[in-house]
Short mmCIF file of C-alpha atoms and ligand atoms in Angstrom, two decimals:
data_model
loop_
_atom_site.label_atom_id
_atom_site.label_comp_id
_atom_site.label_asym_id
_atom_site.label_seq_id
_atom_site.Cartn_x
_atom_site.Cartn_y
_atom_site.Cartn_z
CA MET G 304 -51.63 32.44 -179.99
CA ASN G 305 -50.01 28.95 -179.67
CA THR G 306 -51.88 26.45 -177.49
CA PRO G 307 -49.41 25.16 -174.78
CA ILE G 308 -48.86 21.37 -175.18
CA PHE G 309 -47.96 19.10 -172.38
CA ARG G 310 -45.15 16.88 -172.82
CA LEU G 311 -42.38 15.17 -170.99
CA GLY G 312 -39.87 17.90 -170.27
CA LEU G 313 -36.93 16.25 -172.01
CA THR G 314 -34.45 18.97 -171.02
CA ALA G 315 -35.36 18.56 -167.38
CA LEU G 316 -33.89 15.04 -167.52
CA CYS G 317 -30.45 16.30 -167.84
CA PHE G 318 -30.79 19.37 -165.60
CA SER G 319 -29.29 18.65 -162.26
CA PHE G 320 -31.96 20.71 -160.06
CA ALA G 321 -34.98 19.67 -161.91
CA GLN G 322 -37.24 16.69 -160.97
CA LEU G 323 -38.66 14.46 -163.68
CA THR G 324 -42.23 16.25 -164.09
CA LEU G 325 -44.57 16.81 -166.85
CA ALA G 326 -43.88 20.31 -168.04
CA ALA G 327 -45.84 22.72 -170.23
CA GLU G 328 -44.04 24.15 -173.21
CA PRO G 329 -45.00 27.76 -173.05
CA ALA G 330 -44.80 30.17 -175.99
CA ALA G 331 -43.28 33.36 -176.54
CA THR G 332 -43.89 35.85 -179.37
CA LEU G 333 -41.65 38.30 -181.19
CA ALA G 334 -42.48 41.01 -183.75
CA ILE G 335 -39.66 42.62 -185.66
CA ASP G 336 -40.03 45.57 -187.80
CA ALA G 337 -37.01 45.83 -190.16
CA THR G 338 -38.71 48.95 -192.00
CA LYS G 339 -38.10 51.00 -188.93
CA PRO G 340 -34.34 50.64 -188.11
CA GLY G 341 -33.06 51.93 -184.67
CA ALA G 342 -29.79 53.19 -183.53
CA VAL G 343 -26.54 51.67 -184.56
CA ILE G 344 -25.10 49.25 -181.93
CA ASN G 345 -21.79 50.64 -181.03
CA LYS G 346 -19.18 47.84 -181.46
CA ASN G 347 -17.54 49.21 -178.31
CA ILE G 348 -20.33 47.56 -176.33
CA TYR G 349 -18.31 44.43 -176.75
CA GLY G 350 -15.33 45.97 -174.98
CA GLN G 351 -13.01 43.89 -172.59
CA PHE G 352 -10.98 44.89 -169.49
CA ALA G 353 -7.53 43.94 -168.72
CA GLU G 354 -6.17 44.96 -165.32
CA HIS G 355 -2.89 44.39 -163.51
CA LEU G 356 -4.84 41.93 -161.26
CA GLY G 357 -3.88 38.32 -160.54
CA HIS G 358 -3.04 36.44 -163.65
CA CYS G 359 -4.99 38.67 -166.14
CA ILE G 360 -1.84 40.38 -167.57
CA TYR G 361 1.16 38.38 -166.23
CA GLU G 362 0.82 34.68 -167.31
CA GLY G 363 -2.70 35.28 -168.87
CA ILE G 364 -1.63 37.57 -171.58
CA TRP G 365 2.14 38.24 -171.20
CA VAL G 366 4.64 35.55 -170.56
CA GLY G 367 7.62 37.39 -171.86
CA PRO G 368 9.61 36.50 -175.03
CA ASP G 369 11.76 34.15 -173.28
CA SER G 370 8.97 31.95 -171.95
CA PRO G 371 8.77 28.30 -172.91
CA ILE G 372 4.99 28.89 -173.44
CA PRO G 373 4.66 29.58 -177.36
CA ASN G 374 4.55 33.36 -177.74
CA THR G 375 4.80 36.25 -180.07
CA LYS G 376 7.06 38.99 -178.85
CA GLY G 377 5.99 37.82 -175.23
CA TYR G 378 2.23 37.46 -175.82
CA ARG G 379 0.93 33.91 -175.47
CA ASN G 380 -0.04 32.58 -178.93
CA ASP G 381 -3.07 30.67 -177.73
CA VAL G 382 -4.43 33.88 -176.06
CA LEU G 383 -3.81 35.87 -179.03
CA ALA G 384 -5.65 33.48 -181.41
CA ALA G 385 -8.67 33.28 -179.12
CA LEU G 386 -8.78 37.09 -178.81
CA LYS G 387 -8.55 37.38 -182.61
CA THR G 388 -11.55 35.24 -183.06
CA LEU G 389 -13.50 37.31 -180.57
CA ALA G 390 -13.06 40.57 -182.54
CA VAL G 391 -12.45 42.66 -179.33
CA PRO G 392 -13.17 46.24 -180.33
CA GLN G 393 -11.64 48.11 -177.43
CA LEU G 394 -9.73 47.12 -174.41
CA ARG G 395 -9.43 49.01 -171.12
CA TRP G 396 -6.14 49.12 -169.18
CA PRO G 397 -4.39 49.20 -166.70
CA GLY G 398 -7.29 49.19 -164.22
CA GLY G 399 -9.44 49.31 -162.38
CA CYS G 400 -8.17 50.35 -159.02
CA PHE G 401 -4.67 49.61 -160.19
CA ALA G 402 -4.91 52.51 -162.47
CA ASP G 403 -4.89 55.10 -159.61
CA GLU G 404 -1.62 53.77 -158.39
CA TYR G 405 0.21 53.18 -161.71
CA HIS G 406 3.03 55.55 -162.61
CA TRP G 407 3.58 54.95 -166.31
CA ARG G 408 7.28 55.99 -166.37
CA ASP G 409 8.05 52.82 -164.38
CA GLY G 410 6.81 50.76 -167.41
CA ILE G 411 8.86 52.11 -170.36
CA GLY G 412 12.45 51.67 -171.43
CA PRO G 413 14.48 48.46 -171.32
CA ARG G 414 12.58 45.85 -169.38
CA GLU G 415 15.56 44.72 -167.23
CA LYS G 416 15.94 48.37 -166.07
CA ARG G 417 12.41 48.95 -165.09
CA PRO G 418 11.72 49.38 -161.31
CA SER G 419 9.35 47.01 -159.68
CA MET G 420 6.18 48.17 -157.89
CA TYR G 421 3.92 46.87 -155.18
CA ASN G 422 0.22 46.06 -156.34
CA SER G 423 -1.40 47.21 -153.08
CA HIS G 424 -4.99 46.39 -154.35
CA TRP G 425 -4.57 43.00 -155.70
CA GLY G 426 -2.84 40.37 -153.61
CA GLY G 427 0.14 42.36 -152.55
CA VAL G 428 2.30 41.12 -155.18
CA VAL G 429 5.32 42.86 -156.64
CA GLU G 430 5.25 43.39 -160.20
CA ASN G 431 8.33 43.95 -162.48
CA ASN G 432 6.63 46.37 -164.91
CA SER G 433 7.71 44.29 -167.83
CA PHE G 434 4.23 44.92 -169.31
CA GLY G 435 3.89 48.69 -169.79
CA THR G 436 2.68 51.21 -172.32
CA HIS G 437 4.41 49.78 -175.31
CA GLU G 438 3.48 46.28 -174.52
CA PHE G 439 -0.17 47.13 -174.12
CA LEU G 440 -0.35 49.32 -177.19
CA GLU G 441 1.52 46.89 -179.31
CA LEU G 442 -1.02 44.10 -178.21
CA CYS G 443 -3.67 46.42 -179.42
CA GLU G 444 -2.04 46.82 -182.70
CA LEU G 445 -1.48 43.08 -183.12
CA LEU G 446 -5.13 42.23 -182.57
CA ALA G 447 -6.57 45.57 -184.14
CA ILE G 448 -8.13 46.53 -180.92
CA GLU G 449 -8.72 50.29 -179.98
CA PRO G 450 -7.05 51.07 -176.83
CA TYR G 451 -8.72 52.61 -173.80
CA VAL G 452 -6.33 53.86 -171.25
CA CYS G 453 -7.32 54.98 -167.75
CA LEU G 454 -5.21 57.79 -166.42
CA ASN G 455 -4.06 58.00 -162.83
CA VAL G 456 -6.10 60.89 -160.93
CA GLY G 457 -5.93 59.31 -157.47
CA SER G 458 -2.21 59.14 -156.78
CA GLY G 459 -0.83 60.85 -159.83
CA SER G 460 -0.65 64.46 -160.97
CA VAL G 461 -1.98 66.40 -163.88
CA GLN G 462 1.54 66.75 -165.17
CA GLU G 463 2.06 62.97 -165.10
CA ALA G 464 -1.16 62.39 -167.09
CA MET G 465 -0.46 65.16 -169.55
CA GLU G 466 2.94 63.80 -170.26
CA TRP G 467 1.56 60.30 -170.69
CA VAL G 468 -1.00 61.45 -173.34
CA GLU G 469 1.82 63.30 -175.01
CA TYR G 470 4.21 60.20 -174.93
CA MET G 471 1.57 58.15 -176.55
CA THR G 472 -0.08 60.23 -179.06
CA SER G 473 2.21 63.14 -180.11
CA PRO G 474 3.87 63.08 -183.59
CA ALA G 475 5.83 66.44 -182.72
CA SER G 476 9.44 66.44 -181.98
CA SER G 477 8.43 67.18 -178.30
CA PRO G 478 10.22 65.99 -175.17
CA MET G 479 7.78 63.04 -174.50
CA ALA G 480 7.51 62.03 -178.15
CA ASN G 481 11.22 61.89 -178.33
CA LEU G 482 11.56 59.83 -175.26
CA ARG G 483 9.16 57.25 -176.93
CA ARG G 484 11.28 57.37 -179.85
CA ALA G 485 14.30 56.60 -177.79
CA ASN G 486 12.32 53.69 -176.49
CA GLY G 487 11.94 52.30 -180.03
CA ARG G 488 8.59 53.70 -181.25
CA ASP G 489 8.73 56.51 -183.87
CA GLN G 490 5.04 57.02 -184.75
CA PRO G 491 2.54 57.92 -182.10
CA TRP G 492 -0.15 55.41 -181.36
CA LYS G 493 -3.72 56.09 -181.85
CA VAL G 494 -5.41 56.05 -178.49
CA PRO G 495 -9.16 57.08 -179.00
CA TYR G 496 -10.48 56.53 -175.49
CA MET G 497 -9.10 57.73 -172.16
CA ALA G 498 -10.85 57.61 -168.76
CA ILE G 499 -9.92 60.26 -166.30
CA GLY G 500 -9.62 58.13 -163.05
CA ASN G 501 -11.41 55.08 -161.85
CA GLU G 502 -13.87 54.67 -159.12
CA SER G 503 -12.89 57.85 -157.75
CA TRP G 504 -15.69 57.53 -155.08
CA ASP G 505 -13.63 54.57 -153.58
CA CYS G 506 -10.38 53.23 -154.64
CA GLY G 507 -9.55 56.00 -156.91
CA GLY G 508 -9.43 58.62 -154.15
CA ASN G 509 -12.64 58.54 -151.97
CA MET G 510 -13.71 61.65 -153.54
CA THR G 511 -17.18 63.38 -153.40
CA PRO G 512 -18.80 63.77 -156.82
CA GLU G 513 -18.42 67.64 -156.54
CA PHE G 514 -14.64 67.24 -155.75
CA TYR G 515 -14.23 64.67 -158.56
CA ALA G 516 -16.13 66.86 -161.11
CA ASP G 517 -13.75 69.76 -160.48
CA ASN G 518 -10.73 67.34 -160.68
CA TYR G 519 -12.28 65.99 -163.92
CA ARG G 520 -12.48 69.53 -165.36
CA ARG G 521 -8.89 70.05 -164.42
CA TYR G 522 -7.37 66.98 -165.69
CA ASN G 523 -9.42 67.15 -168.85
CA THR G 524 -7.96 70.51 -169.63
CA PHE G 525 -4.57 68.88 -169.99
CA VAL G 526 -5.64 65.85 -171.94
CA LYS G 527 -4.73 67.37 -175.29
CA ASN G 528 -5.25 66.39 -178.86
CA TYR G 529 -1.82 66.55 -180.42
CA VAL G 530 -3.17 66.00 -183.89
CA SER G 531 -5.68 68.45 -185.31
CA GLY G 532 -9.00 66.94 -186.88
CA ASP G 533 -10.22 63.50 -186.23
CA ALA G 534 -7.14 61.57 -186.95
CA ASN G 535 -6.13 61.06 -183.26
CA ARG G 536 -8.96 62.70 -181.40
CA ILE G 537 -9.32 61.36 -177.82
CA SER G 538 -12.80 60.53 -176.36
CA ARG G 539 -12.74 61.45 -172.62
CA ILE G 540 -14.54 59.21 -170.21
CA ALA G 541 -15.37 60.56 -166.78
CA CYS G 542 -15.74 58.29 -163.62
CA GLY G 543 -19.27 57.49 -163.27
CA ALA G 544 -21.40 56.27 -160.53
CA ASN G 545 -21.25 52.91 -158.57
CA ALA G 546 -24.68 51.18 -159.13
CA ASP G 547 -27.53 53.23 -157.93
CA ASN G 548 -25.60 56.19 -156.78
CA TYR G 549 -27.80 58.57 -158.78
CA ASN G 550 -26.46 61.67 -157.15
CA TRP G 551 -22.91 60.95 -158.66
CA THR G 552 -24.64 61.06 -162.18
CA GLU G 553 -26.61 64.24 -161.19
CA VAL G 554 -23.59 66.14 -160.01
CA MET G 555 -21.44 65.03 -162.84
CA MET G 556 -23.99 65.97 -165.47
CA LYS G 557 -24.69 69.30 -163.74
CA ASN G 558 -21.05 70.30 -163.08
CA VAL G 559 -19.37 69.26 -166.29
CA PRO G 560 -20.48 70.67 -169.50
CA ALA G 561 -21.64 67.91 -172.02
CA ARG G 562 -19.11 69.22 -174.47
CA SER G 563 -16.22 68.29 -172.20
CA MET G 564 -17.07 64.79 -171.57
CA ASN G 565 -17.63 62.07 -174.33
CA GLY G 566 -18.76 59.39 -171.86
CA LEU G 567 -19.82 59.00 -168.26
CA ALA G 568 -19.05 55.54 -166.76
CA LEU G 569 -21.30 53.19 -164.64
CA HIS G 570 -20.00 50.08 -162.60
CA PHE G 571 -22.38 47.34 -161.66
CA TYR G 572 -21.38 43.86 -160.67
CA THR G 573 -23.80 41.03 -160.02
CA ILE G 574 -23.15 39.31 -156.74
CA PRO G 575 -25.07 35.96 -156.71
CA THR G 576 -26.04 36.19 -153.02
CA GLY G 577 -26.18 39.97 -152.87
CA ASN G 578 -23.63 39.73 -149.96
CA TRP G 579 -20.01 40.99 -150.73
CA SER G 580 -18.61 38.89 -147.71
CA ALA G 581 -19.86 35.70 -149.12
CA LYS G 582 -20.79 36.11 -152.70
CA GLY G 583 -21.53 32.48 -153.67
CA SER G 584 -19.64 29.82 -155.53
CA ALA G 585 -19.15 30.10 -159.29
CA THR G 586 -19.94 26.38 -159.85
CA ASP G 587 -21.67 25.02 -156.86
CA PHE G 588 -25.05 26.55 -156.68
CA ALA G 589 -28.78 25.39 -156.62
CA GLU G 590 -31.59 26.63 -158.74
CA ALA G 591 -32.77 29.16 -156.06
CA GLN G 592 -29.32 30.98 -156.39
CA TYR G 593 -29.40 30.62 -160.04
CA HIS G 594 -32.61 32.34 -160.23
CA ALA G 595 -31.72 35.02 -157.67
CA THR G 596 -28.41 35.90 -159.52
CA LEU G 597 -30.49 36.48 -162.75
CA VAL G 598 -33.02 38.60 -160.66
CA ARG G 599 -30.02 40.68 -159.41
CA THR G 600 -28.38 41.01 -162.87
CA LEU G 601 -31.60 42.50 -164.22
CA LYS G 602 -31.14 45.55 -161.76
CA MET G 603 -28.92 46.67 -164.75
CA GLU G 604 -32.24 47.45 -166.52
CA GLU G 605 -33.24 49.94 -163.79
CA LEU G 606 -29.85 51.46 -163.48
CA ILE G 607 -29.68 52.20 -167.32
CA ALA G 608 -33.11 53.69 -167.27
CA LYS G 609 -32.66 55.89 -164.03
CA HIS G 610 -29.02 57.03 -164.83
CA GLY G 611 -30.20 57.60 -168.47
CA ALA G 612 -33.19 59.80 -167.28
CA ILE G 613 -30.68 61.93 -165.35
CA MET G 614 -28.36 62.10 -168.49
CA ASP G 615 -31.43 62.96 -170.60
CA LYS G 616 -32.33 65.82 -168.37
CA TYR G 617 -28.92 67.56 -168.94
CA ASP G 618 -28.01 66.08 -172.32
CA PRO G 619 -31.30 65.46 -174.35
CA ALA G 620 -29.23 65.19 -177.57
CA LYS G 621 -27.36 62.13 -176.09
CA LYS G 622 -23.89 63.59 -176.87
CA VAL G 623 -22.54 62.06 -173.64
CA GLY G 624 -22.40 58.32 -173.84
CA MET G 625 -23.05 55.91 -171.07
CA VAL G 626 -20.04 53.84 -170.61
CA ILE G 627 -20.50 50.66 -168.59
CA ASP G 628 -16.91 50.05 -168.28
CA GLU G 629 -17.15 47.42 -165.58
CA TRP G 630 -19.74 44.79 -165.30
CA GLY G 631 -20.25 41.09 -164.83
CA ILE G 632 -20.88 38.38 -162.29
CA TRP G 633 -18.51 38.54 -159.21
CA THR G 634 -18.41 35.27 -157.27
CA ASP G 635 -16.14 33.87 -154.49
CA VAL G 636 -12.76 32.83 -155.81
CA GLU G 637 -11.81 29.36 -156.50
CA LYS G 638 -10.77 27.35 -153.54
CA GLY G 639 -6.97 27.49 -152.89
CA THR G 640 -6.41 30.63 -155.00
CA ASN G 641 -5.09 33.92 -153.84
CA PRO G 642 -8.22 35.84 -152.74
CA GLY G 643 -6.71 39.02 -154.08
CA PHE G 644 -6.50 37.54 -157.60
CA LEU G 645 -10.29 37.28 -158.14
CA TYR G 646 -9.89 34.01 -160.18
CA GLN G 647 -13.40 32.23 -160.69
CA GLN G 648 -14.73 29.60 -162.94
CA ASN G 649 -17.36 30.45 -165.56
CA THR G 650 -20.70 28.56 -166.23
CA LEU G 651 -23.60 28.43 -168.55
CA ARG G 652 -25.23 30.57 -165.94
CA ASP G 653 -22.77 33.29 -166.78
CA ALA G 654 -23.09 32.92 -170.54
CA ILE G 655 -26.92 33.36 -170.10
CA LEU G 656 -26.22 36.38 -167.71
CA ALA G 657 -23.89 37.98 -170.29
CA ALA G 658 -26.62 37.54 -173.05
CA ILE G 659 -29.17 39.19 -170.83
CA ASN G 660 -26.95 42.23 -170.30
CA LEU G 661 -25.86 42.58 -173.92
CA HIS G 662 -29.43 42.46 -174.87
CA LEU G 663 -30.15 45.32 -172.48
CA PHE G 664 -27.14 47.42 -173.84
CA GLN G 665 -28.36 46.93 -177.32
CA ALA G 666 -31.89 47.79 -176.41
CA HIS G 667 -30.29 51.26 -175.25
CA ALA G 668 -27.88 51.63 -178.15
CA ASP G 669 -28.97 55.32 -178.45
CA ARG G 670 -27.33 56.12 -175.14
CA ILE G 671 -24.87 53.28 -174.32
CA THR G 672 -21.66 53.79 -176.34
CA MET G 673 -19.25 51.51 -174.62
CA ALA G 674 -19.13 48.66 -172.19
CA ASN G 675 -16.33 46.55 -170.73
CA ILE G 676 -17.11 43.09 -169.14
CA ALA G 677 -14.75 42.53 -166.01
CA GLN G 678 -12.28 40.98 -167.11
CA MET G 679 -10.72 39.39 -170.29
CA VAL G 680 -8.47 36.64 -168.80
CA ASN G 681 -8.32 34.86 -165.51
CA VAL G 682 -10.28 37.43 -163.52
CA LEU G 683 -13.98 37.59 -162.58
CA GLN G 684 -16.27 36.82 -165.44
CA ALA G 685 -13.36 35.97 -167.89
CA MET G 686 -13.39 35.03 -171.52
CA ILE G 687 -10.18 32.99 -171.18
CA LEU G 688 -8.77 30.92 -168.30
CA THR G 689 -5.09 29.74 -168.38
CA ASP G 690 -3.00 27.44 -166.23
CA LYS G 691 0.66 27.55 -167.20
CA GLU G 692 0.87 26.34 -170.65
CA LYS G 693 -2.93 25.23 -170.81
CA MET G 694 -5.85 27.56 -171.92
CA LEU G 695 -9.59 27.31 -172.33
CA VAL G 696 -12.36 29.49 -173.45
CA THR G 697 -15.35 30.08 -171.11
CA PRO G 698 -19.07 29.88 -171.95
CA THR G 699 -19.11 33.72 -171.69
CA TYR G 700 -16.37 33.84 -174.36
CA HIS G 701 -18.77 31.78 -176.60
CA VAL G 702 -21.53 34.39 -176.10
CA PHE G 703 -19.16 37.15 -177.01
CA GLU G 704 -17.99 35.32 -180.13
CA MET G 705 -21.72 34.53 -181.08
CA PHE G 706 -22.92 38.02 -180.53
CA LYS G 707 -20.12 39.71 -182.54
CA VAL G 708 -22.42 39.80 -185.53
CA HIS G 709 -24.35 42.63 -183.68
CA GLN G 710 -21.03 44.91 -183.56
CA GLY G 711 -21.75 48.04 -185.69
CA ALA G 712 -24.89 46.57 -186.91
CA THR G 713 -28.38 48.61 -187.01
CA SER G 714 -30.67 47.58 -184.15
CA LEU G 715 -34.18 46.76 -185.33
CA PRO G 716 -37.00 47.50 -182.90
CA PHE G 717 -39.14 44.47 -181.61
CA THR G 718 -41.80 43.67 -179.24
CA LEU G 719 -41.54 40.44 -177.21
CA THR G 720 -43.97 38.70 -175.15
CA THR G 721 -42.59 35.97 -173.00
CA PRO G 722 -43.59 33.69 -170.14
CA ASP G 723 -41.97 34.40 -166.93
CA TYR G 724 -39.31 32.15 -165.16
CA VAL G 725 -40.85 31.97 -161.72
CA LEU G 726 -39.37 30.60 -158.59
CA GLY G 727 -41.13 31.21 -155.34
CA GLU G 728 -42.29 34.81 -155.23
CA ALA G 729 -39.82 36.11 -157.65
CA LYS G 730 -39.99 36.07 -161.51
CA ILE G 731 -38.06 37.30 -164.51
CA PRO G 732 -38.69 37.18 -168.16
CA ALA G 733 -37.64 33.81 -169.50
CA VAL G 734 -36.60 34.98 -172.96
CA SER G 735 -34.63 37.97 -173.80
CA ALA G 736 -33.68 39.05 -177.35
CA SER G 737 -32.06 41.38 -179.76
CA ALA G 738 -32.24 41.90 -183.42
CA SER G 739 -29.96 43.82 -185.88
CA ARG G 740 -29.16 44.12 -189.60
CA ASP G 741 -25.54 44.25 -190.58
CA ALA G 742 -23.78 46.18 -193.45
CA ALA G 743 -24.24 43.18 -195.82
CA GLY G 744 -27.99 43.30 -195.18
CA LYS G 745 -28.16 39.95 -193.07
CA ILE G 746 -30.52 39.99 -190.11
CA HIS G 747 -29.17 38.51 -186.82
CA VAL G 748 -31.59 37.62 -184.00
CA SER G 749 -30.17 36.61 -180.57
CA LEU G 750 -32.28 34.87 -178.13
CA ALA G 751 -31.83 33.51 -174.53
CA ASN G 752 -34.04 31.28 -172.47
CA ALA G 753 -33.09 31.64 -168.79
CA ASN G 754 -35.58 28.94 -167.64
CA PRO G 755 -33.53 25.80 -166.94
CA ASN G 756 -36.43 23.55 -166.97
CA THR G 757 -38.65 24.42 -169.89
CA ALA G 758 -38.38 24.93 -173.66
CA ILE G 759 -40.16 27.72 -175.01
CA THR G 760 -41.76 28.07 -178.47
CA ILE G 761 -41.09 31.29 -180.20
CA THR G 762 -43.23 32.67 -183.11
CA ALA G 763 -41.76 35.78 -184.60
CA ALA G 764 -43.35 38.02 -187.30
CA LEU G 765 -40.73 39.67 -189.39
CA VAL G 766 -41.89 42.81 -191.20
CA GLY G 767 -39.64 43.99 -194.18
CA VAL G 768 -37.50 40.88 -194.25
CA THR G 769 -36.99 39.03 -197.57
CA ALA G 770 -34.56 36.27 -196.46
CA LYS G 771 -34.53 33.04 -198.20
CA SER G 772 -32.84 31.11 -195.37
CA VAL G 773 -32.25 30.83 -191.65
CA SER G 774 -29.29 29.25 -189.87
CA GLY G 775 -28.04 29.55 -186.52
CA ARG G 776 -25.90 28.33 -183.42
CA ILE G 777 -26.78 27.41 -179.98
CA LEU G 778 -24.96 27.36 -176.57
CA THR G 779 -26.34 25.15 -173.97
CA ALA G 780 -25.05 22.27 -171.63
CA PRO G 781 -26.41 19.54 -169.44
CA ALA G 782 -26.79 21.96 -166.40
CA VAL G 783 -26.60 25.69 -165.75
CA ASN G 784 -23.52 25.15 -163.64
CA SER G 785 -21.74 23.13 -166.47
CA HIS G 786 -18.42 24.57 -167.21
CA ASN G 787 -15.13 23.97 -169.15
CA THR G 788 -12.05 22.69 -167.38
CA PHE G 789 -8.49 22.16 -168.65
CA ALA G 790 -9.24 18.41 -168.61
CA ALA G 791 -12.56 18.85 -170.45
CA PRO G 792 -12.51 22.16 -172.33
CA ASP G 793 -15.48 21.71 -174.66
CA VAL G 794 -18.24 20.91 -172.20
CA VAL G 795 -19.94 24.28 -173.10
CA LYS G 796 -19.48 25.32 -176.66
CA PRO G 797 -21.71 26.39 -179.47
CA VAL G 798 -22.99 23.87 -182.04
CA ALA G 799 -25.17 24.42 -185.18
CA PHE G 800 -28.90 25.02 -184.62
CA ASP G 801 -31.29 23.91 -187.24
CA GLY G 802 -34.44 24.09 -185.25
CA ALA G 803 -35.57 27.45 -186.81
CA LYS G 804 -37.80 27.77 -189.78
CA PHE G 805 -38.58 30.94 -191.72
CA ALA G 806 -41.56 31.06 -194.40
CA GLY G 807 -43.99 33.78 -195.28
CA GLY G 808 -42.31 36.39 -192.98
CA GLN G 809 -42.66 34.13 -189.92
CA LEU G 810 -39.82 32.63 -188.01
CA THR G 811 -40.75 29.72 -185.73
CA LEU G 812 -38.44 27.70 -183.39
CA THR G 813 -38.47 25.99 -180.10
CA LEU G 814 -35.81 27.51 -177.71
CA PRO G 815 -34.64 24.80 -175.40
CA ALA G 816 -34.31 25.40 -171.76
CA LYS G 817 -31.28 27.17 -170.55
CA CYS G 818 -29.58 28.34 -173.81
CA VAL G 819 -28.42 31.14 -175.94
CA VAL G 820 -29.18 31.16 -179.65
CA VAL G 821 -28.09 33.38 -182.59
CA LEU G 822 -29.95 33.19 -185.85
CA THR G 823 -28.98 34.49 -189.22
CA LEU G 824 -31.58 35.26 -191.85
CA GLU G 825 -30.16 36.00 -195.34
O1 AHR U 1224 -12.73 44.59 -161.62
C1 AHR U 1224 -12.14 44.50 -160.23
C2 AHR U 1224 -12.25 45.81 -159.64
O2 AHR U 1224 -13.60 46.09 -159.37
C3 AHR U 1224 -11.65 47.04 -160.26
O3 AHR U 1224 -10.39 47.25 -160.12
C4 AHR U 1224 -12.38 48.14 -159.57
O4 AHR U 1224 -12.48 49.13 -160.34
C5 AHR U 1224 -13.66 47.49 -159.17
O5 AHR U 1224 -14.04 47.80 -157.93
#
């Protein structure tokens, strides 16, 4: 047990909320047992979400081939490059709420002939449908991303959904496959994941769970695999609960056989104030709101446990994956922007929040098979922000990029004792962590220190690890509300971290205040 030492809290000097005080440097301990590997961390936990919302698709990803913004076949080159580095495993499209009013036939064929549509959910804008099925699936091919398509249950029909699946995936000389060929695509695409509706309890049709469960069974019957075997097998994801609506999960698990459902979704957003009418600023917040935001995000742990317990009751073999296909921080929009576009800035706070959630997902890798942060570009907790020809990557992007080493790796069990980060009556664990071993045998340990005022000493015993060296990267910044702007895009970005030592099976480091670190032992 380390004896806390008292020292001048240097990190407090540059933290805007903290006062210059003498601070204790508390200690945390970690024990990782690499001889007892856990579940494989499904790479799909690092999924993204691109909805027809604000400037996510139009301007954010798609500018069209005639744009002066440098592009490849209409996709922005700068965004393509940033996404390639991120190694996005799967991408959910076209919504969200938008999916249940999207009619796919409007988005195929020559672009100049496509009808326009009214986006009733998001800003009331009229879209020209220039980004449709081909544009989405070709984006996925360009970036080696697996597509996750959400079918329209709310305002569509079973026939429309069935024909879309045939259009995308059938190799036969069948009517829809031939329509695809007439539109320039001979071979079917691989579309491994399909959602049957979105938020069917609200914008997707205001259904009861019983009514949706019946509809799920009906739609699912007509989502066909057009290729036998595993070559283009579709995993079906059912609409799941909103936050703590446990009855929805109960009814779905009871009324839909586990064999008919590969995944059951869950949506949960972190609202800094807890009040949807005044959610709080993305960048202008005091320490009390920072702390409260992290308290709220930890509700995810309870949701995973309680929905997971219901799923275990009906599906003890864990055949149905928990698919958290909308999550992240949702703040007030930036001043002067269209409230329906959900454009918000992104700070170091959001990066720490992302790390905490990803650590939770990885701790439940035996049940959580997919997750999709909302959203990929220019919307909510985005990876990328654009402004005409300018682009930046956010602090959250950096966490996803640093954590990509966990994708597909084997989780390693650990025990963690951590001091709390206390404010008033409320407290949260200051340190969160995850450990995995990749296919090459390297061990990756990710750590986050949520405490903005205090560094924490970590002593970690690693059983079964014969590494010779440790290296790492750290993401931190002067303040938890530090963020990147188009004028200063590198305020928050990872740098090398050489503060960790590994000797005699023991890893030691001091985790600075308000940071995310990823270490590699090899
Ligand atoms: O991500 C924004 C919206 O939040 C989605 O369209 C909807 O599914 C959810 O309510």
